[in-house]
Amino acid sequence: KVFSQDNAASDNVKVDLRTDRMRLTGAGVNGDYQELKQIKYGGPDISFLIAPDILTDISKSCPTHQ
């Protein structure tokens, strides 16, 4: 939620999934914030917007792989 909480007009996080990586992008009053994460993903490239609370719930239900 920290990614977009200051942007009430568009409280969404953009998720970009690419081979073996995920990029989260959020916009707030102080500018954009991006974070890259190495993940295990072998599907097609995809981008979507999602509410931060829903993304948090999904991430809590996924197993963590080290």
mmCIF file as Biopython writes it, N, C-alpha, C and O atoms, coordinates in Angstrom:
data_model
#
loop_
_atom_site.group_PDB
_atom_site.id
_atom_site.type_symbol
_atom_site.label_atom_id
_atom_site.label_alt_id
_atom_site.label_comp_id
_atom_site.label_asym_id
_atom_site.label_entity_id
_atom_site.label_seq_id
_atom_site.pdbx_PDB_ins_code
_atom_site.Cartn_x
_atom_site.Cartn_y
_atom_site.Cartn_z
_atom_site.occupancy
_atom_site.B_iso_or_equiv
_atom_site.auth_seq_id
_atom_site.auth_asym_id
_atom_site.pdbx_PDB_model_num
ATOM 1   N N  . LYS A ? 1  ? 0.826  -1.195  0.000   1.0 0.0 1  A 1 
ATOM 2   C CA . LYS A ? 1  ? 0.000  0.000   0.000   1.0 0.0 1  A 1 
ATOM 3   C C  . LYS A ? 1  ? 0.867  1.255   0.000   1.0 0.0 1  A 1 
ATOM 4   O O  . LYS A ? 1  ? 0.428  2.308   -0.462  1.0 0.0 1  A 1 
ATOM 5   N N  . VAL A ? 2  ? 2.061  1.158   0.500   1.0 0.0 2  A 1 
ATOM 6   C CA . VAL A ? 2  ? 2.943  2.326   0.541   1.0 0.0 2  A 1 
ATOM 7   C C  . VAL A ? 2  ? 3.241  2.852   -0.859  1.0 0.0 2  A 1 
ATOM 8   O O  . VAL A ? 2  ? 3.578  4.026   -1.017  1.0 0.0 2  A 1 
ATOM 9   N N  . PHE A ? 3  ? 3.123  2.002   -1.875  1.0 0.0 3  A 1 
ATOM 10  C CA . PHE A ? 3  ? 3.389  2.421   -3.241  1.0 0.0 3  A 1 
ATOM 11  C C  . PHE A ? 3  ? 2.436  3.512   -3.700  1.0 0.0 3  A 1 
ATOM 12  O O  . PHE A ? 3  ? 2.844  4.423   -4.420  1.0 0.0 3  A 1 
ATOM 13  N N  . SER A ? 4  ? 1.179  3.436   -3.296  1.0 0.0 4  A 1 
ATOM 14  C CA . SER A ? 4  ? 0.182  4.322   -3.897  1.0 0.0 4  A 1 
ATOM 15  C C  . SER A ? 4  ? -0.744 5.005   -2.905  1.0 0.0 4  A 1 
ATOM 16  O O  . SER A ? 4  ? -1.688 5.675   -3.325  1.0 0.0 4  A 1 
ATOM 17  N N  . GLN A ? 5  ? -0.517 4.866   -1.631  1.0 0.0 5  A 1 
ATOM 18  C CA . GLN A ? 5  ? -1.478 5.343   -0.638  1.0 0.0 5  A 1 
ATOM 19  C C  . GLN A ? 5  ? -1.703 6.846   -0.683  1.0 0.0 5  A 1 
ATOM 20  O O  . GLN A ? 5  ? -2.760 7.321   -0.269  1.0 0.0 5  A 1 
ATOM 21  N N  . ASP A ? 6  ? -0.734 7.599   -1.175  1.0 0.0 6  A 1 
ATOM 22  C CA . ASP A ? 6  ? -0.893 9.051   -1.234  1.0 0.0 6  A 1 
ATOM 23  C C  . ASP A ? 6  ? -1.613 9.521   -2.489  1.0 0.0 6  A 1 
ATOM 24  O O  . ASP A ? 6  ? -1.864 10.716  -2.648  1.0 0.0 6  A 1 
ATOM 25  N N  . ASN A ? 7  ? -1.946 8.603   -3.375  1.0 0.0 7  A 1 
ATOM 26  C CA . ASN A ? 7  ? -2.579 8.952   -4.645  1.0 0.0 7  A 1 
ATOM 27  C C  . ASN A ? 7  ? -4.022 8.464   -4.600  1.0 0.0 7  A 1 
ATOM 28  O O  . ASN A ? 7  ? -4.336 7.404   -5.140  1.0 0.0 7  A 1 
ATOM 29  N N  . ALA A ? 8  ? -4.900 9.231   -3.962  1.0 0.0 8  A 1 
ATOM 30  C CA . ALA A ? 8  ? -6.287 8.807   -3.763  1.0 0.0 8  A 1 
ATOM 31  C C  . ALA A ? 8  ? -7.046 8.647   -5.068  1.0 0.0 8  A 1 
ATOM 32  O O  . ALA A ? 8  ? -7.984 7.853   -5.139  1.0 0.0 8  A 1 
ATOM 33  N N  . ALA A ? 9  ? -6.663 9.381   -6.099  1.0 0.0 9  A 1 
ATOM 34  C CA . ALA A ? 9  ? -7.365 9.301   -7.381  1.0 0.0 9  A 1 
ATOM 35  C C  . ALA A ? 9  ? -7.112 7.972   -8.081  1.0 0.0 9  A 1 
ATOM 36  O O  . ALA A ? 9  ? -7.943 7.524   -8.870  1.0 0.0 9  A 1 
ATOM 37  N N  . SER A ? 10 ? -6.001 7.350   -7.811  1.0 0.0 10 A 1 
ATOM 38  C CA . SER A ? 10 ? -5.659 6.093   -8.479  1.0 0.0 10 A 1 
ATOM 39  C C  . SER A ? 10 ? -4.865 5.222   -7.522  1.0 0.0 10 A 1 
ATOM 40  O O  . SER A ? 10 ? -3.648 5.091   -7.654  1.0 0.0 10 A 1 
ATOM 41  N N  . ASP A ? 11 ? -5.550 4.632   -6.564  1.0 0.0 11 A 1 
ATOM 42  C CA . ASP A ? 11 ? -4.886 3.805   -5.561  1.0 0.0 11 A 1 
ATOM 43  C C  . ASP A ? 11 ? -4.707 2.390   -6.114  1.0 0.0 11 A 1 
ATOM 44  O O  . ASP A ? 11 ? -5.311 1.433   -5.628  1.0 0.0 11 A 1 
ATOM 45  N N  . ASN A ? 12 ? -3.865 2.283   -7.140  1.0 0.0 12 A 1 
ATOM 46  C CA . ASN A ? 12 ? -3.557 1.011   -7.768  1.0 0.0 12 A 1 
ATOM 47  C C  . ASN A ? 12 ? -2.056 0.847   -7.876  1.0 0.0 12 A 1 
ATOM 48  O O  . ASN A ? 12 ? -1.305 1.822   -7.888  1.0 0.0 12 A 1 
ATOM 49  N N  . VAL A ? 13 ? -1.636 -0.391  -7.952  1.0 0.0 13 A 1 
ATOM 50  C CA . VAL A ? 13 ? -0.250 -0.727  -8.197  1.0 0.0 13 A 1 
ATOM 51  C C  . VAL A ? 13 ? -0.202 -1.435  -9.544  1.0 0.0 13 A 1 
ATOM 52  O O  . VAL A ? 13 ? -1.021 -2.313  -9.814  1.0 0.0 13 A 1 
ATOM 53  N N  . LYS A ? 14 ? 0.750  -1.060  -10.389 1.0 0.0 14 A 1 
ATOM 54  C CA . LYS A ? 14 ? 0.927  -1.739  -11.664 1.0 0.0 14 A 1 
ATOM 55  C C  . LYS A ? 14 ? 1.890  -2.891  -11.452 1.0 0.0 14 A 1 
ATOM 56  O O  . LYS A ? 14 ? 2.960  -2.720  -10.868 1.0 0.0 14 A 1 
ATOM 57  N N  . VAL A ? 15 ? 1.504  -4.065  -11.930 1.0 0.0 15 A 1 
ATOM 58  C CA . VAL A ? 15 ? 2.329  -5.258  -11.835 1.0 0.0 15 A 1 
ATOM 59  C C  . VAL A ? 15 ? 2.720  -5.668  -13.245 1.0 0.0 15 A 1 
ATOM 60  O O  . VAL A ? 15 ? 1.856  -5.856  -14.101 1.0 0.0 15 A 1 
ATOM 61  N N  . ASP A ? 16 ? 4.010  -5.807  -13.489 1.0 0.0 16 A 1 
ATOM 62  C CA . ASP A ? 16 ? 4.526  -6.306  -14.761 1.0 0.0 16 A 1 
ATOM 63  C C  . ASP A ? 16 ? 5.223  -7.631  -14.485 1.0 0.0 16 A 1 
ATOM 64  O O  . ASP A ? 16 ? 6.193  -7.681  -13.729 1.0 0.0 16 A 1 
ATOM 65  N N  . LEU A ? 17 ? 4.733  -8.694  -15.091 1.0 0.0 17 A 1 
ATOM 66  C CA . LEU A ? 17 ? 5.365  -10.004 -14.955 1.0 0.0 17 A 1 
ATOM 67  C C  . LEU A ? 17 ? 6.088  -10.324 -16.247 1.0 0.0 17 A 1 
ATOM 68  O O  . LEU A ? 17 ? 5.502  -10.276 -17.328 1.0 0.0 17 A 1 
ATOM 69  N N  . ARG A ? 18 ? 7.352  -10.646 -16.128 1.0 0.0 18 A 1 
ATOM 70  C CA . ARG A ? 18 ? 8.193  -11.068 -17.245 1.0 0.0 18 A 1 
ATOM 71  C C  . ARG A ? 18 ? 8.905  -12.341 -16.805 1.0 0.0 18 A 1 
ATOM 72  O O  . ARG A ? 18 ? 8.828  -12.734 -15.640 1.0 0.0 18 A 1 
ATOM 73  N N  . THR A ? 19 ? 9.579  -12.965 -17.714 1.0 0.0 19 A 1 
ATOM 74  C CA . THR A ? 19 ? 10.281 -14.198 -17.382 1.0 0.0 19 A 1 
ATOM 75  C C  . THR A ? 19 ? 11.184 -13.980 -16.173 1.0 0.0 19 A 1 
ATOM 76  O O  . THR A ? 19 ? 12.130 -13.195 -16.224 1.0 0.0 19 A 1 
ATOM 77  N N  . ASP A ? 20 ? 10.887 -14.667 -15.116 1.0 0.0 20 A 1 
ATOM 78  C CA . ASP A ? 20 ? 11.694 -14.682 -13.892 1.0 0.0 20 A 1 
ATOM 79  C C  . ASP A ? 20 ? 11.782 -13.355 -13.140 1.0 0.0 20 A 1 
ATOM 80  O O  . ASP A ? 20 ? 12.648 -13.206 -12.278 1.0 0.0 20 A 1 
ATOM 81  N N  . ARG A ? 21 ? 10.908 -12.382 -13.444 1.0 0.0 21 A 1 
ATOM 82  C CA . ARG A ? 21 ? 10.945 -11.150 -12.651 1.0 0.0 21 A 1 
ATOM 83  C C  . ARG A ? 21 ? 9.580  -10.478 -12.608 1.0 0.0 21 A 1 
ATOM 84  O O  . ARG A ? 21 ? 8.736  -10.662 -13.486 1.0 0.0 21 A 1 
ATOM 85  N N  . MET A ? 22 ? 9.400  -9.701  -11.565 1.0 0.0 22 A 1 
ATOM 86  C CA . MET A ? 22 ? 8.179  -8.935  -11.376 1.0 0.0 22 A 1 
ATOM 87  C C  . MET A ? 22 ? 8.596  -7.500  -11.046 1.0 0.0 22 A 1 
ATOM 88  O O  . MET A ? 22 ? 9.541  -7.275  -10.290 1.0 0.0 22 A 1 
ATOM 89  N N  . ARG A ? 23 ? 7.877  -6.534  -11.623 1.0 0.0 23 A 1 
ATOM 90  C CA . ARG A ? 23 ? 8.114  -5.127  -11.307 1.0 0.0 23 A 1 
ATOM 91  C C  . ARG A ? 23 ? 6.805  -4.560  -10.760 1.0 0.0 23 A 1 
ATOM 92  O O  . ARG A ? 23 ? 5.753  -4.693  -11.384 1.0 0.0 23 A 1 
ATOM 93  N N  . LEU A ? 24 ? 6.880  -3.933  -9.597  1.0 0.0 24 A 1 
ATOM 94  C CA . LEU A ? 24 ? 5.750  -3.235  -9.005  1.0 0.0 24 A 1 
ATOM 95  C C  . LEU A ? 24 ? 5.991  -1.742  -9.163  1.0 0.0 24 A 1 
ATOM 96  O O  . LEU A ? 24 ? 7.075  -1.249  -8.854  1.0 0.0 24 A 1 
ATOM 97  N N  . THR A ? 25 ? 4.983  -1.019  -9.645  1.0 0.0 25 A 1 
ATOM 98  C CA . THR A ? 25 ? 5.094  0.420   -9.827  1.0 0.0 25 A 1 
ATOM 99  C C  . THR A ? 25 ? 3.883  1.082   -9.198  1.0 0.0 25 A 1 
ATOM 100 O O  . THR A ? 25 ? 2.745  0.696   -9.463  1.0 0.0 25 A 1 
ATOM 101 N N  . GLY A ? 26 ? 4.130  2.071   -8.371  1.0 0.0 26 A 1 
ATOM 102 C CA . GLY A ? 26 ? 3.058  2.839   -7.757  1.0 0.0 26 A 1 
ATOM 103 C C  . GLY A ? 26 ? 3.357  4.315   -7.887  1.0 0.0 26 A 1 
ATOM 104 O O  . GLY A ? 26 ? 4.518  4.718   -7.956  1.0 0.0 26 A 1 
ATOM 105 N N  . ALA A ? 27 ? 2.312  5.122   -7.920  1.0 0.0 27 A 1 
ATOM 106 C CA . ALA A ? 27 ? 2.476  6.572   -8.026  1.0 0.0 27 A 1 
ATOM 107 C C  . ALA A ? 27 ? 1.885  7.230   -6.791  1.0 0.0 27 A 1 
ATOM 108 O O  . ALA A ? 27 ? 0.765  6.925   -6.382  1.0 0.0 27 A 1 
ATOM 109 N N  . GLY A ? 28 ? 2.642  8.123   -6.213  1.0 0.0 28 A 1 
ATOM 110 C CA . GLY A ? 28 ? 2.188  8.878   -5.045  1.0 0.0 28 A 1 
ATOM 111 C C  . GLY A ? 28 ? 2.449  10.352  -5.252  1.0 0.0 28 A 1 
ATOM 112 O O  . GLY A ? 28 ? 2.915  10.754  -6.318  1.0 0.0 28 A 1 
ATOM 113 N N  . VAL A ? 29 ? 2.159  11.154  -4.265  1.0 0.0 29 A 1 
ATOM 114 C CA . VAL A ? 29 ? 2.345  12.597  -4.382  1.0 0.0 29 A 1 
ATOM 115 C C  . VAL A ? 29 ? 3.826  12.965  -4.535  1.0 0.0 29 A 1 
ATOM 116 O O  . VAL A ? 29 ? 4.148  14.025  -5.071  1.0 0.0 29 A 1 
ATOM 117 N N  . ASN A ? 30 ? 4.712  12.106  -4.073  1.0 0.0 30 A 1 
ATOM 118 C CA . ASN A ? 30 ? 6.145  12.381  -4.167  1.0 0.0 30 A 1 
ATOM 119 C C  . ASN A ? 30 ? 6.783  11.774  -5.410  1.0 0.0 30 A 1 
ATOM 120 O O  . ASN A ? 30 ? 8.004  11.822  -5.558  1.0 0.0 30 A 1 
ATOM 121 N N  . GLY A ? 31 ? 5.978  11.203  -6.308  1.0 0.0 31 A 1 
ATOM 122 C CA . GLY A ? 31 ? 6.512  10.613  -7.534  1.0 0.0 31 A 1 
ATOM 123 C C  . GLY A ? 31 ? 6.227  9.131   -7.609  1.0 0.0 31 A 1 
ATOM 124 O O  . GLY A ? 31 ? 5.499  8.570   -6.790  1.0 0.0 31 A 1 
ATOM 125 N N  . ASP A ? 32 ? 6.824  8.510   -8.619  1.0 0.0 32 A 1 
ATOM 126 C CA . ASP A ? 32 ? 6.645  7.078   -8.835  1.0 0.0 32 A 1 
ATOM 127 C C  . ASP A ? 32 ? 7.667  6.282   -8.033  1.0 0.0 32 A 1 
ATOM 128 O O  . ASP A ? 32 ? 8.765  6.757   -7.744  1.0 0.0 32 A 1 
ATOM 129 N N  . TYR A ? 33 ? 7.279  5.072   -7.686  1.0 0.0 33 A 1 
ATOM 130 C CA . TYR A ? 33 ? 8.178  4.169   -6.984  1.0 0.0 33 A 1 
ATOM 131 C C  . TYR A ? 33 ? 8.131  2.832   -7.696  1.0 0.0 33 A 1 
ATOM 132 O O  . TYR A ? 33 ? 7.052  2.345   -8.033  1.0 0.0 33 A 1 
ATOM 133 N N  . GLN A ? 34 ? 9.296  2.229   -7.929  1.0 0.0 34 A 1 
ATOM 134 C CA . GLN A ? 34 ? 9.358  0.922   -8.562  1.0 0.0 34 A 1 
ATOM 135 C C  . GLN A ? 34 ? 10.193 -0.017  -7.714  1.0 0.0 34 A 1 
ATOM 136 O O  . GLN A ? 34 ? 11.154 0.384   -7.057  1.0 0.0 34 A 1 
ATOM 137 N N  . GLU A ? 35 ? 9.799  -1.266  -7.751  1.0 0.0 35 A 1 
ATOM 138 C CA . GLU A ? 35 ? 10.577 -2.302  -7.086  1.0 0.0 35 A 1 
ATOM 139 C C  . GLU A ? 35 ? 10.614 -3.515  -7.991  1.0 0.0 35 A 1 
ATOM 140 O O  . GLU A ? 35 ? 9.586  -3.929  -8.528  1.0 0.0 35 A 1 
ATOM 141 N N  . LEU A ? 36 ? 11.803 -4.089  -8.163  1.0 0.0 36 A 1 
ATOM 142 C CA . LEU A ? 36 ? 11.977 -5.304  -8.952  1.0 0.0 36 A 1 
ATOM 143 C C  . LEU A ? 36 ? 12.181 -6.483  -8.020  1.0 0.0 36 A 1 
ATOM 144 O O  . LEU A ? 36 ? 12.813 -6.366  -6.970  1.0 0.0 36 A 1 
ATOM 145 N N  . LYS A ? 37 ? 11.641 -7.613  -8.420  1.0 0.0 37 A 1 
ATOM 146 C CA . LYS A ? 37 ? 11.761 -8.829  -7.617  1.0 0.0 37 A 1 
ATOM 147 C C  . LYS A ? 37 ? 12.004 -10.006 -8.546  1.0 0.0 37 A 1 
ATOM 148 O O  . LYS A ? 37 ? 11.281 -10.187 -9.526  1.0 0.0 37 A 1 
ATOM 149 N N  . GLN A ? 38 ? 13.017 -10.807 -8.244  1.0 0.0 38 A 1 
ATOM 150 C CA . GLN A ? 38 ? 13.245 -12.041 -8.990  1.0 0.0 38 A 1 
ATOM 151 C C  . GLN A ? 38 ? 12.207 -13.066 -8.522  1.0 0.0 38 A 1 
ATOM 152 O O  . GLN A ? 38 ? 12.038 -13.282 -7.322  1.0 0.0 38 A 1 
ATOM 153 N N  . ILE A ? 39 ? 11.523 -13.686 -9.464  1.0 0.0 39 A 1 
ATOM 154 C CA . ILE A ? 39 ? 10.495 -14.673 -9.136  1.0 0.0 39 A 1 
ATOM 155 C C  . ILE A ? 39 ? 10.614 -15.854 -10.079 1.0 0.0 39 A 1 
ATOM 156 O O  . ILE A ? 39 ? 11.332 -15.799 -11.078 1.0 0.0 39 A 1 
ATOM 157 N N  . LYS A ? 40 ? 9.910  -16.909 -9.753  1.0 0.0 40 A 1 
ATOM 158 C CA . LYS A ? 40 ? 9.801  -18.054 -10.651 1.0 0.0 40 A 1 
ATOM 159 C C  . LYS A ? 40 ? 8.522  -17.875 -11.455 1.0 0.0 40 A 1 
ATOM 160 O O  . LYS A ? 40 ? 7.424  -18.104 -10.948 1.0 0.0 40 A 1 
ATOM 161 N N  . TYR A ? 41 ? 8.669  -17.464 -12.714 1.0 0.0 41 A 1 
ATOM 162 C CA . TYR A ? 41 ? 7.522  -17.245 -13.585 1.0 0.0 41 A 1 
ATOM 163 C C  . TYR A ? 41 ? 7.929  -17.619 -14.997 1.0 0.0 41 A 1 
ATOM 164 O O  . TYR A ? 41 ? 8.938  -17.134 -15.508 1.0 0.0 41 A 1 
ATOM 165 N N  . GLY A ? 42 ? 7.150  -18.474 -15.623 1.0 0.0 42 A 1 
ATOM 166 C CA . GLY A ? 42 ? 7.468  -18.931 -16.967 1.0 0.0 42 A 1 
ATOM 167 C C  . GLY A ? 42 ? 6.364  -18.669 -17.957 1.0 0.0 42 A 1 
ATOM 168 O O  . GLY A ? 42 ? 6.398  -19.188 -19.073 1.0 0.0 42 A 1 
ATOM 169 N N  . GLY A ? 43 ? 5.377  -17.868 -17.573 1.0 0.0 43 A 1 
ATOM 170 C CA . GLY A ? 43 ? 4.250  -17.586 -18.452 1.0 0.0 43 A 1 
ATOM 171 C C  . GLY A ? 43 ? 4.535  -16.443 -19.401 1.0 0.0 43 A 1 
ATOM 172 O O  . GLY A ? 43 ? 5.657  -15.942 -19.469 1.0 0.0 43 A 1 
ATOM 173 N N  . PRO A ? 44 ? 3.517  -16.036 -20.131 1.0 0.0 44 A 1 
ATOM 174 C CA . PRO A ? 44 ? 3.682  -14.914 -21.058 1.0 0.0 44 A 1 
ATOM 175 C C  . PRO A ? 44 ? 3.829  -13.595 -20.301 1.0 0.0 44 A 1 
ATOM 176 O O  . PRO A ? 44 ? 3.389  -13.477 -19.157 1.0 0.0 44 A 1 
ATOM 177 N N  . ASP A ? 45 ? 4.450  -12.606 -20.942 1.0 0.0 45 A 1 
ATOM 178 C CA . ASP A ? 45 ? 4.542  -11.272 -20.346 1.0 0.0 45 A 1 
ATOM 179 C C  . ASP A ? 45 ? 3.135  -10.721 -20.135 1.0 0.0 45 A 1 
ATOM 180 O O  . ASP A ? 45 ? 2.270  -10.847 -21.001 1.0 0.0 45 A 1 
ATOM 181 N N  . ILE A ? 46 ? 2.920  -10.112 -18.978 1.0 0.0 46 A 1 
ATOM 182 C CA . ILE A ? 46 ? 1.602  -9.567  -18.663 1.0 0.0 46 A 1 
ATOM 183 C C  . ILE A ? 46 ? 1.765  -8.359  -17.749 1.0 0.0 46 A 1 
ATOM 184 O O  . ILE A ? 46 ? 2.669  -8.318  -16.914 1.0 0.0 46 A 1 
ATOM 185 N N  . SER A ? 47 ? 0.888  -7.382  -17.914 1.0 0.0 47 A 1 
ATOM 186 C CA . SER A ? 47 ? 0.842  -6.204  -17.049 1.0 0.0 47 A 1 
ATOM 187 C C  . SER A ? 47 ? -0.597 -5.967  -16.632 1.0 0.0 47 A 1 
ATOM 188 O O  . SER A ? 47 ? -1.519 -6.150  -17.427 1.0 0.0 47 A 1 
ATOM 189 N N  . PHE A ? 48 ? -0.790 -5.557  -15.379 1.0 0.0 48 A 1 
ATOM 190 C CA . PHE A ? 48 ? -2.137 -5.277  -14.899 1.0 0.0 48 A 1 
ATOM 191 C C  . PHE A ? 48 ? -2.082 -4.335  -13.708 1.0 0.0 48 A 1 
ATOM 192 O O  . PHE A ? 48 ? -1.048 -4.200  -13.053 1.0 0.0 48 A 1 
ATOM 193 N N  . LEU A ? 49 ? -3.207 -3.686  -13.436 1.0 0.0 49 A 1 
ATOM 194 C CA . LEU A ? 49 ? -3.363 -2.840  -12.261 1.0 0.0 49 A 1 
ATOM 195 C C  . LEU A ? 49 ? -4.139 -3.604  -11.214 1.0 0.0 49 A 1 
ATOM 196 O O  . LEU A ? 49 ? -5.051 -4.368  -11.532 1.0 0.0 49 A 1 
ATOM 197 N N  . ILE A ? 50 ? -3.770 -3.394  -9.958  1.0 0.0 50 A 1 
ATOM 198 C CA . ILE A ? 50 ? -4.449 -4.090  -8.866  1.0 0.0 50 A 1 
ATOM 199 C C  . ILE A ? 50 ? -4.433 -3.200  -7.627  1.0 0.0 50 A 1 
ATOM 200 O O  . ILE A ? 50 ? -3.488 -2.443  -7.404  1.0 0.0 50 A 1 
ATOM 201 N N  . ALA A ? 51 ? -5.475 -3.299  -6.839  1.0 0.0 51 A 1 
ATOM 202 C CA . ALA A ? 51 ? -5.520 -2.561  -5.572  1.0 0.0 51 A 1 
ATOM 203 C C  . ALA A ? 51 ? -4.458 -3.131  -4.630  1.0 0.0 51 A 1 
ATOM 204 O O  . ALA A ? 51 ? -4.305 -4.350  -4.543  1.0 0.0 51 A 1 
ATOM 205 N N  . PRO A ? 52 ? -3.731 -2.278  -3.932  1.0 0.0 52 A 1 
ATOM 206 C CA . PRO A ? 52 ? -2.662 -2.754  -3.047  1.0 0.0 52 A 1 
ATOM 207 C C  . PRO A ? 52 ? -3.136 -3.747  -1.987  1.0 0.0 52 A 1 
ATOM 208 O O  . PRO A ? 52 ? -2.416 -4.690  -1.659  1.0 0.0 52 A 1 
ATOM 209 N N  . ASP A ? 53 ? -4.330 -3.547  -1.454  1.0 0.0 53 A 1 
ATOM 210 C CA . ASP A ? 53 ? -4.838 -4.470  -0.433  1.0 0.0 53 A 1 
ATOM 211 C C  . ASP A ? 53 ? -5.045 -5.871  -0.998  1.0 0.0 53 A 1 
ATOM 212 O O  . ASP A ? 53 ? -4.762 -6.862  -0.326  1.0 0.0 53 A 1 
ATOM 213 N N  . ILE A ? 54 ? -5.537 -5.953  -2.228  1.0 0.0 54 A 1 
ATOM 214 C CA . ILE A ? 54 ? -5.742 -7.261  -2.857  1.0 0.0 54 A 1 
ATOM 215 C C  . ILE A ? 54 ? -4.399 -7.919  -3.146  1.0 0.0 54 A 1 
ATOM 216 O O  . ILE A ? 54 ? -4.238 -9.120  -2.928  1.0 0.0 54 A 1 
ATOM 217 N N  . LEU A ? 55 ? -3.437 -7.147  -3.635  1.0 0.0 55 A 1 
ATOM 218 C CA . LEU A ? 55 ? -2.102 -7.691  -3.897  1.0 0.0 55 A 1 
ATOM 219 C C  . LEU A ? 55 ? -1.471 -8.221  -2.611  1.0 0.0 55 A 1 
ATOM 220 O O  . LEU A ? 55 ? -0.829 -9.271  -2.619  1.0 0.0 55 A 1 
ATOM 221 N N  . THR A ? 56 ? -1.651 -7.503  -1.517  1.0 0.0 56 A 1 
ATOM 222 C CA . THR A ? 56 ? -1.127 -7.957  -0.227  1.0 0.0 56 A 1 
ATOM 223 C C  . THR A ? 56 ? -1.772 -9.273  0.193   1.0 0.0 56 A 1 
ATOM 224 O O  . THR A ? 56 ? -1.083 -10.185 0.650   1.0 0.0 56 A 1 
ATOM 225 N N  . ASP A ? 57 ? -3.095 -9.376  0.041   1.0 0.0 57 A 1 
ATOM 226 C CA . ASP A ? 57 ? -3.794 -10.617 0.393   1.0 0.0 57 A 1 
ATOM 227 C C  . ASP A ? 57 ? -3.301 -11.786 -0.454  1.0 0.0 57 A 1 
ATOM 228 O O  . ASP A ? 57 ? -3.090 -12.882 0.065   1.0 0.0 57 A 1 
ATOM 229 N N  . ILE A ? 58 ? -3.116 -11.560 -1.746  1.0 0.0 58 A 1 
ATOM 230 C CA . ILE A ? 58 ? -2.630 -12.618 -2.635  1.0 0.0 58 A 1 
ATOM 231 C C  . ILE A ? 58 ? -1.231 -13.052 -2.233  1.0 0.0 58 A 1 
ATOM 232 O O  . ILE A ? 58 ? -0.941 -14.246 -2.159  1.0 0.0 58 A 1 
ATOM 233 N N  . SER A ? 59 ? -0.366 -12.085 -1.974  1.0 0.0 59 A 1 
ATOM 234 C CA . SER A ? 59 ? 1.022  -12.439 -1.631  1.0 0.0 59 A 1 
ATOM 235 C C  . SER A ? 59 ? 1.105  -13.209 -0.313  1.0 0.0 59 A 1 
ATOM 236 O O  . SER A ? 59 ? 1.990  -14.048 -0.148  1.0 0.0 59 A 1 
ATOM 237 N N  . LYS A ? 60 ? 0.212  -12.940 0.608   1.0 0.0 60 A 1 
ATOM 238 C CA . LYS A ? 60 ? 0.201  -13.673 1.879   1.0 0.0 60 A 1 
ATOM 239 C C  . LYS A ? 60 ? -0.228 -15.122 1.708   1.0 0.0 60 A 1 
ATOM 240 O O  . LYS A ? 60 ? 0.144  -15.978 2.511   1.0 0.0 60 A 1 
ATOM 241 N N  . SER A ? 61 ? -1.014 -15.405 0.660   1.0 0.0 61 A 1 
ATOM 242 C CA . SER A ? 61 ? -1.507 -16.759 0.453   1.0 0.0 61 A 1 
ATOM 243 C C  . SER A ? 61 ? -0.580 -17.596 -0.424  1.0 0.0 61 A 1 
ATOM 244 O O  . SER A ? 61 ? -0.818 -18.791 -0.600  1.0 0.0 61 A 1 
ATOM 245 N N  . CYS A ? 62 ? 0.476  -16.987 -0.980  1.0 0.0 62 A 1 
ATOM 246 C CA . CYS A ? 62 ? 1.413  -17.703 -1.847  1.0 0.0 62 A 1 
ATOM 247 C C  . CYS A ? 62 ? 2.587  -18.216 -1.003  1.0 0.0 62 A 1 
ATOM 248 O O  . CYS A ? 62 ? 3.070  -17.526 -0.106  1.0 0.0 62 A 1 
ATOM 249 N N  . PRO A ? 63 ? 3.032  -19.431 -1.308  1.0 0.0 63 A 1 
ATOM 250 C CA . PRO A ? 63 ? 4.197  -19.934 -0.583  1.0 0.0 63 A 1 
ATOM 251 C C  . PRO A ? 63 ? 5.451  -19.154 -0.976  1.0 0.0 63 A 1 
ATOM 252 O O  . PRO A ? 63 ? 5.591  -18.704 -2.113  1.0 0.0 63 A 1 
ATOM 253 N N  . THR A ? 64 ? 6.339  -19.006 -0.032  1.0 0.0 64 A 1 
ATOM 254 C CA . THR A ? 64 ? 7.604  -18.314 -0.287  1.0 0.0 64 A 1 
ATOM 255 C C  . THR A ? 64 ? 8.646  -19.346 -0.683  1.0 0.0 64 A 1 
ATOM 256 O O  . THR A ? 64 ? 8.812  -20.365 -0.012  1.0 0.0 64 A 1 
ATOM 257 N N  . HIS A ? 65 ? 9.345  -19.073 -1.776  1.0 0.0 65 A 1 
ATOM 258 C CA . HIS A ? 65 ? 10.410 -19.968 -2.241  1.0 0.0 65 A 1 
ATOM 259 C C  . HIS A ? 65 ? 11.740 -19.242 -2.116  1.0 0.0 65 A 1 
ATOM 260 O O  . HIS A ? 65 ? 11.900 -18.137 -2.635  1.0 0.0 65 A 1 
ATOM 261 N N  . GLN A ? 66 ? 12.663 -19.840 -1.451  1.0 0.0 66 A 1 
ATOM 262 C CA . GLN A ? 66 ? 13.996 -19.235 -1.281  1.0 0.0 66 A 1 
ATOM 263 C C  . GLN A ? 66 ? 14.957 -19.815 -2.295  1.0 0.0 66 A 1 
ATOM 264 O O  . GLN A ? 66 ? 16.129 -19.439 -2.320  1.0 0.0 66 A 1 
#
